[in-house]
Coordinates of C-alpha atoms and ligand atoms in Angstrom, one line a residue:
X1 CA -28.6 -10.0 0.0
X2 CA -27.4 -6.5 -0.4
X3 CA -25.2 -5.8 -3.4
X4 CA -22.6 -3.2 -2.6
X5 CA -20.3 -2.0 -5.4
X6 CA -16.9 -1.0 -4.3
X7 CA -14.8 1.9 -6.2
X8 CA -11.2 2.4 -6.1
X9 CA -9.7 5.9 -6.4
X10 CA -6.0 5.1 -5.4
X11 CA -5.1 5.8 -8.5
X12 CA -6.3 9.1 -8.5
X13 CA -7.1 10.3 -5.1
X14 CA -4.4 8.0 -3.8
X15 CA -2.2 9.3 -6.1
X16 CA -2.3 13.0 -4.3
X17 CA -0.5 11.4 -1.3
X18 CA 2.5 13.2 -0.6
X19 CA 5.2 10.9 -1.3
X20 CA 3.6 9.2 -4.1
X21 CA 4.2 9.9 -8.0
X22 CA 2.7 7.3 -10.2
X23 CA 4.2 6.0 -13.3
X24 CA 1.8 5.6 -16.2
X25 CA 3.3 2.0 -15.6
X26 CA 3.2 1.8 -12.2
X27 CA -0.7 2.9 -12.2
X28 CA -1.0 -0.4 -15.0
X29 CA -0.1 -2.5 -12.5
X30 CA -2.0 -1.4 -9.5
X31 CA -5.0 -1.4 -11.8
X32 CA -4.3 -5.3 -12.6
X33 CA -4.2 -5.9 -8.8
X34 CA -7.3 -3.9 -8.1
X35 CA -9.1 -6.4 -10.9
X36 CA -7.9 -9.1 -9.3
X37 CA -9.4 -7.9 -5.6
X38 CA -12.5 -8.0 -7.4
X39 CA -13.5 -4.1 -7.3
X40 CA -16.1 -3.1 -9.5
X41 CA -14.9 0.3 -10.4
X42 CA -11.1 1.8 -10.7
X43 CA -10.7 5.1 -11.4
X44 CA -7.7 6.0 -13.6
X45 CA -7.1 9.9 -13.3
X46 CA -8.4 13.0 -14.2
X47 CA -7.5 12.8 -18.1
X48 CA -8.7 16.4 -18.3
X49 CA -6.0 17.4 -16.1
X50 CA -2.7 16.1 -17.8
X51 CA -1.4 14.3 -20.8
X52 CA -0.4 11.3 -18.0
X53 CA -3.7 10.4 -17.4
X54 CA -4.6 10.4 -20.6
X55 CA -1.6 8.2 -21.6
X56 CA -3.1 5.6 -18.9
X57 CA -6.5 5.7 -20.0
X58 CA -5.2 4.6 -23.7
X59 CA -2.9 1.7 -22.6
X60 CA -5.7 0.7 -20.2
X61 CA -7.7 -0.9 -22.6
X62 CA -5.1 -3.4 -23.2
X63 CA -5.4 -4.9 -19.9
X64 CA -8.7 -7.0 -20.7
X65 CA -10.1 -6.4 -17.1
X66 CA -12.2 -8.9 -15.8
X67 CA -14.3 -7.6 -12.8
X68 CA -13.7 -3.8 -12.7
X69 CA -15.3 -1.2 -15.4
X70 CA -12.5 2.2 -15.6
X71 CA -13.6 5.0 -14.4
X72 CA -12.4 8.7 -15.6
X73 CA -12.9 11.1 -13.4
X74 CA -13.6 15.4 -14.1
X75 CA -15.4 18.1 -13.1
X76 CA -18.7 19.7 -14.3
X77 CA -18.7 22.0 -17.3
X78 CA -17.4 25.6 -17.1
X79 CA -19.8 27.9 -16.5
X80 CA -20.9 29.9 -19.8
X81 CA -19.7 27.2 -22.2
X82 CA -21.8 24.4 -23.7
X83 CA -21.5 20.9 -22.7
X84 CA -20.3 20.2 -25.9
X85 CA -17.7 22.4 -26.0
X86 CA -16.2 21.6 -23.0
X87 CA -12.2 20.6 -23.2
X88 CA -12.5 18.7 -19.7
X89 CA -15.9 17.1 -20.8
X90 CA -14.5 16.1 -24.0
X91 CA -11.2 14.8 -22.5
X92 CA -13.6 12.4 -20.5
X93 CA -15.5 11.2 -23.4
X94 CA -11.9 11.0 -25.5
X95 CA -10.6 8.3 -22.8
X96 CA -13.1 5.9 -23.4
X97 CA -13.7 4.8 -19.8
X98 CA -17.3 3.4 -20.0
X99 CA -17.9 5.0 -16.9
X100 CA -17.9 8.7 -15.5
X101 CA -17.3 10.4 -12.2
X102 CA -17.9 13.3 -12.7
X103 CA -17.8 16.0 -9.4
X104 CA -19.9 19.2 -8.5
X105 CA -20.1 21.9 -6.0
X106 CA -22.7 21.4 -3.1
X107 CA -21.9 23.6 -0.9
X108 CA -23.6 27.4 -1.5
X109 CA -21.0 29.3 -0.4
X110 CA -18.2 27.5 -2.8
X111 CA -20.5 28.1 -5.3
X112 CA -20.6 31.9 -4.8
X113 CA -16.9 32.4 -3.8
X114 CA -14.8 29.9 -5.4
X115 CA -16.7 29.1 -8.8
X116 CA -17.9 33.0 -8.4
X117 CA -21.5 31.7 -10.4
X118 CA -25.1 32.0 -9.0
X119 CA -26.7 29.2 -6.8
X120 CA -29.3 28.7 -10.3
X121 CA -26.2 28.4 -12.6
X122 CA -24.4 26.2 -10.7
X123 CA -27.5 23.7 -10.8
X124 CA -28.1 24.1 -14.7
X125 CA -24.3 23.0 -15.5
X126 CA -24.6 20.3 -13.2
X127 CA -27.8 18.8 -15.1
X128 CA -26.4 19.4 -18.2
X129 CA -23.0 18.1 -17.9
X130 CA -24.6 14.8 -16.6
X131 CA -27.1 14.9 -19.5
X132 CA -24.5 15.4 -21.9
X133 CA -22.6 12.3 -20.7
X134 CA -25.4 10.0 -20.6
X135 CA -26.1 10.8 -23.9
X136 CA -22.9 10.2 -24.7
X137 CA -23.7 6.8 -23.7
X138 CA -21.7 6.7 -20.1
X139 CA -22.5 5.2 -16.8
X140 CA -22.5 8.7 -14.6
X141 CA -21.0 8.9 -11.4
X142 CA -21.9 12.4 -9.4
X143 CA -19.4 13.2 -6.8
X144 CA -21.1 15.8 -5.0
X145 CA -18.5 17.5 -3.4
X146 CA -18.6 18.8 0.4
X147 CA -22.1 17.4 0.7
X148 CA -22.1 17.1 4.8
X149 CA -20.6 20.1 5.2
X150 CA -23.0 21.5 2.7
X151 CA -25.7 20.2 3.5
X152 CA -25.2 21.5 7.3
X153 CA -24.7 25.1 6.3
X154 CA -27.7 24.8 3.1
X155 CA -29.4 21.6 3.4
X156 CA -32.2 22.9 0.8
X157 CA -29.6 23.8 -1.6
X158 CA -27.2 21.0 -1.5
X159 CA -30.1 18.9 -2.0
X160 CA -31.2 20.9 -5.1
X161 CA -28.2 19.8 -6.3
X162 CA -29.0 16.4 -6.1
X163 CA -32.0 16.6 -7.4
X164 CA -30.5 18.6 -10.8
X165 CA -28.0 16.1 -10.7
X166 CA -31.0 12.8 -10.9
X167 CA -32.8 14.7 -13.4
X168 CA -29.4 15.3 -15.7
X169 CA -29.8 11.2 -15.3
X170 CA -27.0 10.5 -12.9
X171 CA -27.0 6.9 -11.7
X172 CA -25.2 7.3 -8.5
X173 CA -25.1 10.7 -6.2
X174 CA -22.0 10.0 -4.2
X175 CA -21.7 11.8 -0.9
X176 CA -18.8 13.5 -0.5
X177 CA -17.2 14.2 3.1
X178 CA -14.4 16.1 1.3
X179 CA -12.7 17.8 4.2
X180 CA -13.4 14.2 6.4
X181 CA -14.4 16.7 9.4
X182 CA -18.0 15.1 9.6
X183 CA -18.4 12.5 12.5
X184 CA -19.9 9.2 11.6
X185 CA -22.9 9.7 13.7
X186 CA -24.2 12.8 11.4
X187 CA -23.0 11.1 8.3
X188 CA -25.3 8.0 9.4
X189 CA -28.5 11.2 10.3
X190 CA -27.6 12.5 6.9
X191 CA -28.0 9.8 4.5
X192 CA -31.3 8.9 6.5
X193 CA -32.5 12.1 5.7
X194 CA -31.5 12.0 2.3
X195 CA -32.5 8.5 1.3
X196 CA -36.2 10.3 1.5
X197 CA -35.6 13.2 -0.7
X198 CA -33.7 11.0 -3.8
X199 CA -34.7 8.1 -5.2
X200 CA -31.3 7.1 -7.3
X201 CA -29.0 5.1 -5.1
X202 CA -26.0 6.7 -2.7
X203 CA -22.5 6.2 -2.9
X204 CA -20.0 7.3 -0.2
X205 CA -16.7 9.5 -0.6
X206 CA -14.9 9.9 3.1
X207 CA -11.6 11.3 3.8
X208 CA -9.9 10.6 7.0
X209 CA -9.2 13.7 8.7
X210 CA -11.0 13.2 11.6
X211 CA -9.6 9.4 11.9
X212 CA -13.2 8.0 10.9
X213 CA -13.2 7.0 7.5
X214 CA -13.7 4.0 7.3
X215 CA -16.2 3.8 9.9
X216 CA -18.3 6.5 8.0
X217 CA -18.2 4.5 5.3
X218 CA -19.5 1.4 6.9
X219 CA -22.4 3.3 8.6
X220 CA -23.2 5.2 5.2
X221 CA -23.7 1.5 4.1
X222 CA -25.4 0.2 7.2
X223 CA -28.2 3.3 6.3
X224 CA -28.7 2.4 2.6
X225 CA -25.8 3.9 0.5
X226 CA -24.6 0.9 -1.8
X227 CA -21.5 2.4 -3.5
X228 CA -18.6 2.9 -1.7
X229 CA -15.4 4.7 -2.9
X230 CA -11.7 4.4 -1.3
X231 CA -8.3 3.8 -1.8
X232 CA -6.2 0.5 -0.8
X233 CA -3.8 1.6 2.4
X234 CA -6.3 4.8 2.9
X235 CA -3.5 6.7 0.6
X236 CA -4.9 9.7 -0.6
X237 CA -4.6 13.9 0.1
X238 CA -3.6 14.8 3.8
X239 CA -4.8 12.2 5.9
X240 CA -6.0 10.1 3.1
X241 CA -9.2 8.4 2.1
X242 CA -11.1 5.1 3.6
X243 CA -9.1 2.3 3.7
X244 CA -10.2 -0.6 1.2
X245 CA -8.0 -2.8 3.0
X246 CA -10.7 -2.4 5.4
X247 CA -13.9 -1.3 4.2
X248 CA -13.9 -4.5 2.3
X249 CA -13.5 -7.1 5.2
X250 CA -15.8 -5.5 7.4
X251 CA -18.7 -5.3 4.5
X252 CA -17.3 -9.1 3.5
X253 CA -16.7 -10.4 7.5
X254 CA -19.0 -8.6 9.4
X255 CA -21.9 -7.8 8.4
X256 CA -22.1 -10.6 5.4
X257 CA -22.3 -8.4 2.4
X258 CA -20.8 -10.5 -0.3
X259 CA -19.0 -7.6 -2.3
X260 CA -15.7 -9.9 -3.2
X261 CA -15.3 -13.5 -2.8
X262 CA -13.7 -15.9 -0.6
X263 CA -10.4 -16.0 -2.5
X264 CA -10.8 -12.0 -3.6
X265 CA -10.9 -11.5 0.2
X266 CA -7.7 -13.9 0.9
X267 CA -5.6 -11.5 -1.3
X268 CA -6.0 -8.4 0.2
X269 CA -2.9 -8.5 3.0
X270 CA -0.4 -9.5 -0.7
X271 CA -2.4 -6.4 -2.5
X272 CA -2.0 -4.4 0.4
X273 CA 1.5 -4.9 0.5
X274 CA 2.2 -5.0 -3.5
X275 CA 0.7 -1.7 -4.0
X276 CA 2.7 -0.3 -0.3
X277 CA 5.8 -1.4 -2.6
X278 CA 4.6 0.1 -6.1
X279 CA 4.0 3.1 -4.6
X280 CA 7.5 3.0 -2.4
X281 CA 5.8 3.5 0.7
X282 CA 6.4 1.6 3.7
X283 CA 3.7 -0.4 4.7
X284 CA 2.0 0.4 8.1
X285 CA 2.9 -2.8 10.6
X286 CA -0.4 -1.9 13.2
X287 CA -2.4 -1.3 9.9
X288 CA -5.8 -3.3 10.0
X289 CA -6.3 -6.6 8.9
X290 CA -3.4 -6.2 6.6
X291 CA -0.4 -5.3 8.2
X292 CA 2.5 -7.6 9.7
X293 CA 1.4 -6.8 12.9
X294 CA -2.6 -7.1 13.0
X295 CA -2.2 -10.4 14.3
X296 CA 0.7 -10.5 16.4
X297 CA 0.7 -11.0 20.2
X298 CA 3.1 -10.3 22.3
X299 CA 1.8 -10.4 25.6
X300 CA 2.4 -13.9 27.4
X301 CA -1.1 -14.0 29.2
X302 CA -2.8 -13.4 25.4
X303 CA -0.7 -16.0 24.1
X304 CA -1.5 -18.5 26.2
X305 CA -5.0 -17.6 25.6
X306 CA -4.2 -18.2 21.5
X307 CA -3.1 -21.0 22.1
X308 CA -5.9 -22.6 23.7
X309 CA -8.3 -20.4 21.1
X310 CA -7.6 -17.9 18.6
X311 CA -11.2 -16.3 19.3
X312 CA -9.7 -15.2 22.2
X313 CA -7.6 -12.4 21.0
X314 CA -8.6 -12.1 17.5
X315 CA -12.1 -10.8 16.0
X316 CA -11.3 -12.5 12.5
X317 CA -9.5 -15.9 11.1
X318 CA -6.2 -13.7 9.9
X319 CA -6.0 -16.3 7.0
X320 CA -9.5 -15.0 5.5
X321 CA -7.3 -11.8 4.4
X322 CA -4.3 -13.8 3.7
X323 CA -2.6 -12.6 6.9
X324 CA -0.9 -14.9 9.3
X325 CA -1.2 -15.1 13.4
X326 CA 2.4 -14.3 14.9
X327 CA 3.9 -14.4 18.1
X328 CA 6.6 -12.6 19.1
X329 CA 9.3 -13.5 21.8
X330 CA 9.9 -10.5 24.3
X331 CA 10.4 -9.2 27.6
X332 CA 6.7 -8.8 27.6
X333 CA 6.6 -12.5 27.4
X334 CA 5.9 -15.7 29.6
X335 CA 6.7 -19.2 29.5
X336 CA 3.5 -19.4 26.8
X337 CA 5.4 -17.4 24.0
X338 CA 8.1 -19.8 24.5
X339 CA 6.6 -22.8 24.4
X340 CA 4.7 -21.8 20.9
X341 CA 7.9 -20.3 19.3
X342 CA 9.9 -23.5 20.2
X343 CA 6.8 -25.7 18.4
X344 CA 7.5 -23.5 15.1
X345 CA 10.9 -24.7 15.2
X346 CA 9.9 -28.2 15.6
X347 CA 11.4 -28.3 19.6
X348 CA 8.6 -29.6 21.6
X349 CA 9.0 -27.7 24.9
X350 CA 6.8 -28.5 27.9
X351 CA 6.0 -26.0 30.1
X352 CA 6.9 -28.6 32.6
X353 CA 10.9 -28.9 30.8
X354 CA 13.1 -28.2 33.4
X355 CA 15.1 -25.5 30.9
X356 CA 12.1 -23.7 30.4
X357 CA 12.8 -21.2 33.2
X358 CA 16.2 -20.8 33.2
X359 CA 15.6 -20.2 29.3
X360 CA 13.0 -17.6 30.1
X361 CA 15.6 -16.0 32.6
X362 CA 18.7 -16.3 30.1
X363 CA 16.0 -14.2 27.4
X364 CA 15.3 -11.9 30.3
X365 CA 18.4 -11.0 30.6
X366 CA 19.5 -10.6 27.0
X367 CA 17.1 -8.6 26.3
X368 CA 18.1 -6.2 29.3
X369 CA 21.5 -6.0 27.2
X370 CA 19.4 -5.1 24.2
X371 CA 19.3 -8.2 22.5
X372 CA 15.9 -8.3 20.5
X373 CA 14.8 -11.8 18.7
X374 CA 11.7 -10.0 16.4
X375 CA 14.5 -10.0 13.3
X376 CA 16.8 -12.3 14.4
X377 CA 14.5 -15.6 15.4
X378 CA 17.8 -18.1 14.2
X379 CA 19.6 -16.9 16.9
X380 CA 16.5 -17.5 19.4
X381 CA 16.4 -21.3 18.3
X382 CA 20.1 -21.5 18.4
X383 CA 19.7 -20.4 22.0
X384 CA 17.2 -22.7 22.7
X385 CA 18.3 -25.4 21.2
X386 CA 22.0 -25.1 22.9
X387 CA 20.1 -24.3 26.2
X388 CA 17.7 -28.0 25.4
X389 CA 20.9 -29.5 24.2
X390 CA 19.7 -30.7 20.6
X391 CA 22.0 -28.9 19.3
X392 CA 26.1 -28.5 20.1
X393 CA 28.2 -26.0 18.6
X394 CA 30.3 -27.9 16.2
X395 CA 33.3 -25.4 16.6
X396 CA 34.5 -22.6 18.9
X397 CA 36.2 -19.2 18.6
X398 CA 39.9 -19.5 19.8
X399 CA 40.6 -15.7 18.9
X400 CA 40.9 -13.0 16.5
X401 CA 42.9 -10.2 15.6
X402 CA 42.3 -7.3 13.0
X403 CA 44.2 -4.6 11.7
X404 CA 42.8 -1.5 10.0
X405 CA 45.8 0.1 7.6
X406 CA 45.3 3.3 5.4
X407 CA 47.9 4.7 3.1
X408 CA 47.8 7.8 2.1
X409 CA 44.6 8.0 -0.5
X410 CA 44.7 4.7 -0.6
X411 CA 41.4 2.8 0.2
X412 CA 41.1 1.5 3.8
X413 CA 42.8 -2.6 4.1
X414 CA 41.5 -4.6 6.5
X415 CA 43.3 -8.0 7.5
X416 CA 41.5 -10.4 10.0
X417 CA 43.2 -13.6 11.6
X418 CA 41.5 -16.0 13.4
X419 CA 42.1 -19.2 15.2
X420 CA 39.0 -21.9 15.8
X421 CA 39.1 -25.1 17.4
X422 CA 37.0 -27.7 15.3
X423 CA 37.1 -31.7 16.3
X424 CA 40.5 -32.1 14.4
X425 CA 42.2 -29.5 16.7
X426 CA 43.2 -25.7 16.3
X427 CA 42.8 -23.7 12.5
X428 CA 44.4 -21.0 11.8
X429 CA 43.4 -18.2 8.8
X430 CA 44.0 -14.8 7.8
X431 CA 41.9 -12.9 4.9
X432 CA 41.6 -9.7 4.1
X433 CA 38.2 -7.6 3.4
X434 CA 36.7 -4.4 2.5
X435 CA 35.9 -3.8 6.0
X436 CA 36.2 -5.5 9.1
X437 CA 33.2 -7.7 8.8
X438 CA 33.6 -9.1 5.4
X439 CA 37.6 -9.5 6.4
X440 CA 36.4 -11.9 9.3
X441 CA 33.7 -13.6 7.5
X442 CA 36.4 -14.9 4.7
X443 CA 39.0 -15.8 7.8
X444 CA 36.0 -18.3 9.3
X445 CA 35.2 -19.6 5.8
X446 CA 38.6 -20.3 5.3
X447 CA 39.0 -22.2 8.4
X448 CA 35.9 -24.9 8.5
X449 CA 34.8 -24.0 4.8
X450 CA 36.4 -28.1 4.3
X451 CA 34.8 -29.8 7.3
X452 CA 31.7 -27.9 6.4
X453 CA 31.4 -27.4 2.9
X454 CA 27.4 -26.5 3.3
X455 CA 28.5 -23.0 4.3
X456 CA 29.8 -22.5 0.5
X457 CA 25.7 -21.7 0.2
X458 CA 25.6 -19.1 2.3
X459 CA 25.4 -15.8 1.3
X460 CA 25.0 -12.4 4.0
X461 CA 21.9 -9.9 2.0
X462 CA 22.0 -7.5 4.7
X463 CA 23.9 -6.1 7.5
X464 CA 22.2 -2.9 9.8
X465 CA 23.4 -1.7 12.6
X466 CA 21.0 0.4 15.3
X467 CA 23.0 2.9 18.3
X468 CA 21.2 1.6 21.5
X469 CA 20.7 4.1 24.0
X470 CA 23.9 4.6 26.1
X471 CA 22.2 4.9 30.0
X472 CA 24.2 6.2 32.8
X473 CA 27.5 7.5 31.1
X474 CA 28.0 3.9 29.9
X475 CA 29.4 3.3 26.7
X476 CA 26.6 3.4 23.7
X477 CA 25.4 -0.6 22.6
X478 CA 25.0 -1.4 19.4
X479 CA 22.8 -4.3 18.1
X480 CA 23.7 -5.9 14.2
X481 CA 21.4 -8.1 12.6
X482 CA 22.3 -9.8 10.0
X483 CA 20.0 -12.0 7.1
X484 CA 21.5 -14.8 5.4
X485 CA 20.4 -17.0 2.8
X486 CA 21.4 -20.1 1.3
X487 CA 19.2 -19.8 -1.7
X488 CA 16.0 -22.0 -0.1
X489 CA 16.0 -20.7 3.2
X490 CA 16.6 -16.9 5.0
X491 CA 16.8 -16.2 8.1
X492 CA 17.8 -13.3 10.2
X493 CA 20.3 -13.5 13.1
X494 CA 21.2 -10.7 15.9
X495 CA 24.6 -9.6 18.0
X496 CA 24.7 -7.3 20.8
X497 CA 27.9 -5.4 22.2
X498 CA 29.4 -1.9 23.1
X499 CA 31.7 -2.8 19.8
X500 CA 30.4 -3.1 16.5
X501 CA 33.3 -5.7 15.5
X502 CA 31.9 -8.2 18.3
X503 CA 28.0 -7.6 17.6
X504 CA 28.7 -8.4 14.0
X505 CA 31.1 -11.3 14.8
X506 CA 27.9 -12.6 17.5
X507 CA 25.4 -12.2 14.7
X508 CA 28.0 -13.5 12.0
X509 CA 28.3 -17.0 14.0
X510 CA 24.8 -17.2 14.7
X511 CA 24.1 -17.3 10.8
X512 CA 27.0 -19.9 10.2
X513 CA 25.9 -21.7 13.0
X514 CA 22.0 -22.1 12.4
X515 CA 23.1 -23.0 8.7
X516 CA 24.7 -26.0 10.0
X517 CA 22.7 -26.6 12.6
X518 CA 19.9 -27.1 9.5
X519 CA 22.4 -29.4 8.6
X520 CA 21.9 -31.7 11.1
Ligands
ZN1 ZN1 -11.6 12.8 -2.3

């Protein structure tokens, strides 16, 4: 079977995202997760660059890897100076990575403008720099940097460089599509035609400007290259670099190449989103294989399809990246999405039940209001458990009243009374509360917290409020959702109104509600 070695660079090509700045302690941890993935090769920074990276490269070696070898990354020597006098050549060597990537101009006419040497030069310091290393007893990596588009405009020269680059004793020539404008289709002619003038293996480096990425990368493997490099989440300079998160299931799923294992594979979704949250990015929903919403379906005629067989409207088993199928209940949907969304809340609903389509109308319309259940799934199975009747409101909202004072500088009071009927007859409470919300949430505590002590365990941990779009001169909706927790459970409930008072006060007694509904 082909053996394909995988190389991370979110650490430092990732790490030129805009919107990310690594910690030397966040970059520990990604590292760890990386391991565990089962990459063979992370790349840790450019230590000749800053005092960070070189910082990261000495605490590195505490973290007792167990599949991947560190990488440092750096650039060929300056022109006129020995190898051995080279600061960013000796930086490399000084972080004791085992293994070297190191990078070199392709391309003729960077070589002329921007390096301002001669075509011959720029061949001699790549040989020797390599040479250098491996005597220096590294594993070398050569980046060769704008190779397609080098190669296009100099194809004789770019693979000159190659060539120097094998005999300094390189033991990888990574392909570089460094401004990601080549198509995969040329990538894939390329490395045919270079496979016949090389004879060390071929690594591939693709950035994602032209969207295509990852698929260059998989067709650079499909033609012989057996390295490929990448970053987890694509992160990396503009549009960023191939996405791991999907390079690897495609080599792993599709066309069998056994780069990680079973379990390696199963992690990817939790990496995915552990390094989204390192690096304080949100992660992308629609993202590939890994996102919240790769597996999601919404539409009722692909649900029912699901249901019957996942093949239907999925190309992978979502757990084989540790992602999960989810359905969502919408406008979009049918009586299908229904009947599977009851079954995860344990209410087996026929499509035969006669509630079924007056539910389906009842959703219709709620969501024409603005009501949307993707956040606040308690207060869909409190509706469709009232609407089945397994479950009956155990007490009900007589009235309340609230007053907003302010004095002077004084902070804002807010007093809330409230009268609910429970089996025993009427209760009547007042409390007061930073806000209205919070005022009202103690005033219904007050009044049932003794026939229902099990709401004592409830605790609001977030409260967000989105303006609807106001249509026709109509006052603007607002929809709250609330999450709640009671330390085992959370669950997320949703209120819709033109007043903010009443959304929150739906969404508030949805969450009270569903926690004694769990009750029994
Ligand atoms: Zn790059």
């Amino acid at each position: 079977m082909k053996q394909i070695k995988l190389f991370d660079t979110t650490l430092r090509d990732g790490a030129q995202t805009e919107g990310i700045s690594f910690t030397v302690e966040d970059k520990l941890k990604i590292a760890k997760l990386l391991d565990r993935l089962g990459l063979h090769y992370i790349e840790g920074g450019w230590p000749g660059s800053n005092p960070k990276d070189i910082e990261f490269f000495r605490r590195a070696k505490e973290l007792k890897l167990r599949n991947a070898k560190m990488v440092a990354f750096g650039s060929t020597r300056r022109a006129k100076v020995k190898p051995e006098d080279d600061a960013n050549l000796k930086a490399i060597i000084g972080s004791g990575a085992p293994t070297v990537a190191i990078f070199g101009k392709t391309w003729d006419f960077h070589v002329t403008d921007a390096l301002k040497i001669t075509l011959d030069e720029n061949l001699e310091l790549v040989e020797d720099s390599i040479r250098f290393l491996k005597k220096s007893g590294k594993e070398v990596i050569f980046d060769a940097e704008h190779f397609f588009d080098g190669y296009k405009s100099n194809p004789k020269y770019a693979v000159k460089v190659l060539k120097a680059a094998e005999k300094g004793g390189a033991d990888i020539l990574c392909l570089c599509d460094t401004n990601g404008g080549t198509l995969p289709s040329e990538i894939g002619k390329i490395i045919d035609e270079i496979s016949k003038k090389v004879r060390k293996p071929l690594g591939i480096h693709a950035h994602n400007d032209s969207n295509t990425a990852v698929a260059s990368s998989i067709i650079a493997v499909e033609r012989g290259a057996v390295h490929v490099q990448g970053t987890v989440n694509g992160y990396g300079e503009r549009c960023g670099n191939a996405d791991l998160c999907s390079v690897i299931p495609i080599l792993k799923l599709k066309l069998g190449i056994d780069c990680v294992s079973d379990e390696q594979l199963r992690s990817i979704a939790e990496i995915s989103r552990h390094v989204a949250e390192i690096a304080n990015l949100p992660q992308n929903a629609h993202q590939p294989f890994v996102g919240r919403s790769a597996f999601t379906h919404k539409g009722g005629i692909h649900v029912s399809a699901i249901m019957k067989h996942p093949g239907t409207y999925e190309h992978i088993k979502p757990a084989s990246v540790g992602n999960e199928q989810r359905v969502t209940v919408s406008e979009l949907s049918g009586i299908s999405n229904l009947v599977y969304k009851a079954k995860t809340y344990g209410v087996d609903l026929k499509k035969e039940t006669p509630q079924v389509k007056q539910l389906l109308e009842r959703l219709k319309e709620l969501e024409l209001e603005g009501y949307q259940f993707e956040e606040g799934e308690a207060s869909f199975e409190l509706l469709v458990k009232k609407a089945l009747g397994t479950y009956k409101p155990k007490f009900t909202l007589e009235s309340f009243d609230i007053v907003t004072a302010k004095e002077g500088s004084e902070a804002t009071k807010v007093k809330a009374k409230l009268k609910v009927k429970v089996k025993e007859g009427i209760v009547e409470t007042e409390a007061f509360g930073d806000g209205p919300i919070n005022a009202l949430d103690g005033a219904l505590r007050k009044a049932i917290e003794s026939t229902f002590p099990e709401i004592k365990e409830v605790k609001l941990t977030d409260y967000k409020v989105r303006v609807l779009d106001s249509q026709e001169g109509t006052a603007a909706k607002v929809r709250v959702i609330v999450e709640s927790t009671d330390a085992v459970k959370t669950w997320g409930t949703v209120g819709v109104s033109t007043n903010v008072i009443e959304a929150s006060w739906f969404a508030l007694l949805d969450s009270i509600e569903y926690k004694l509904m769990m009750e029994g």
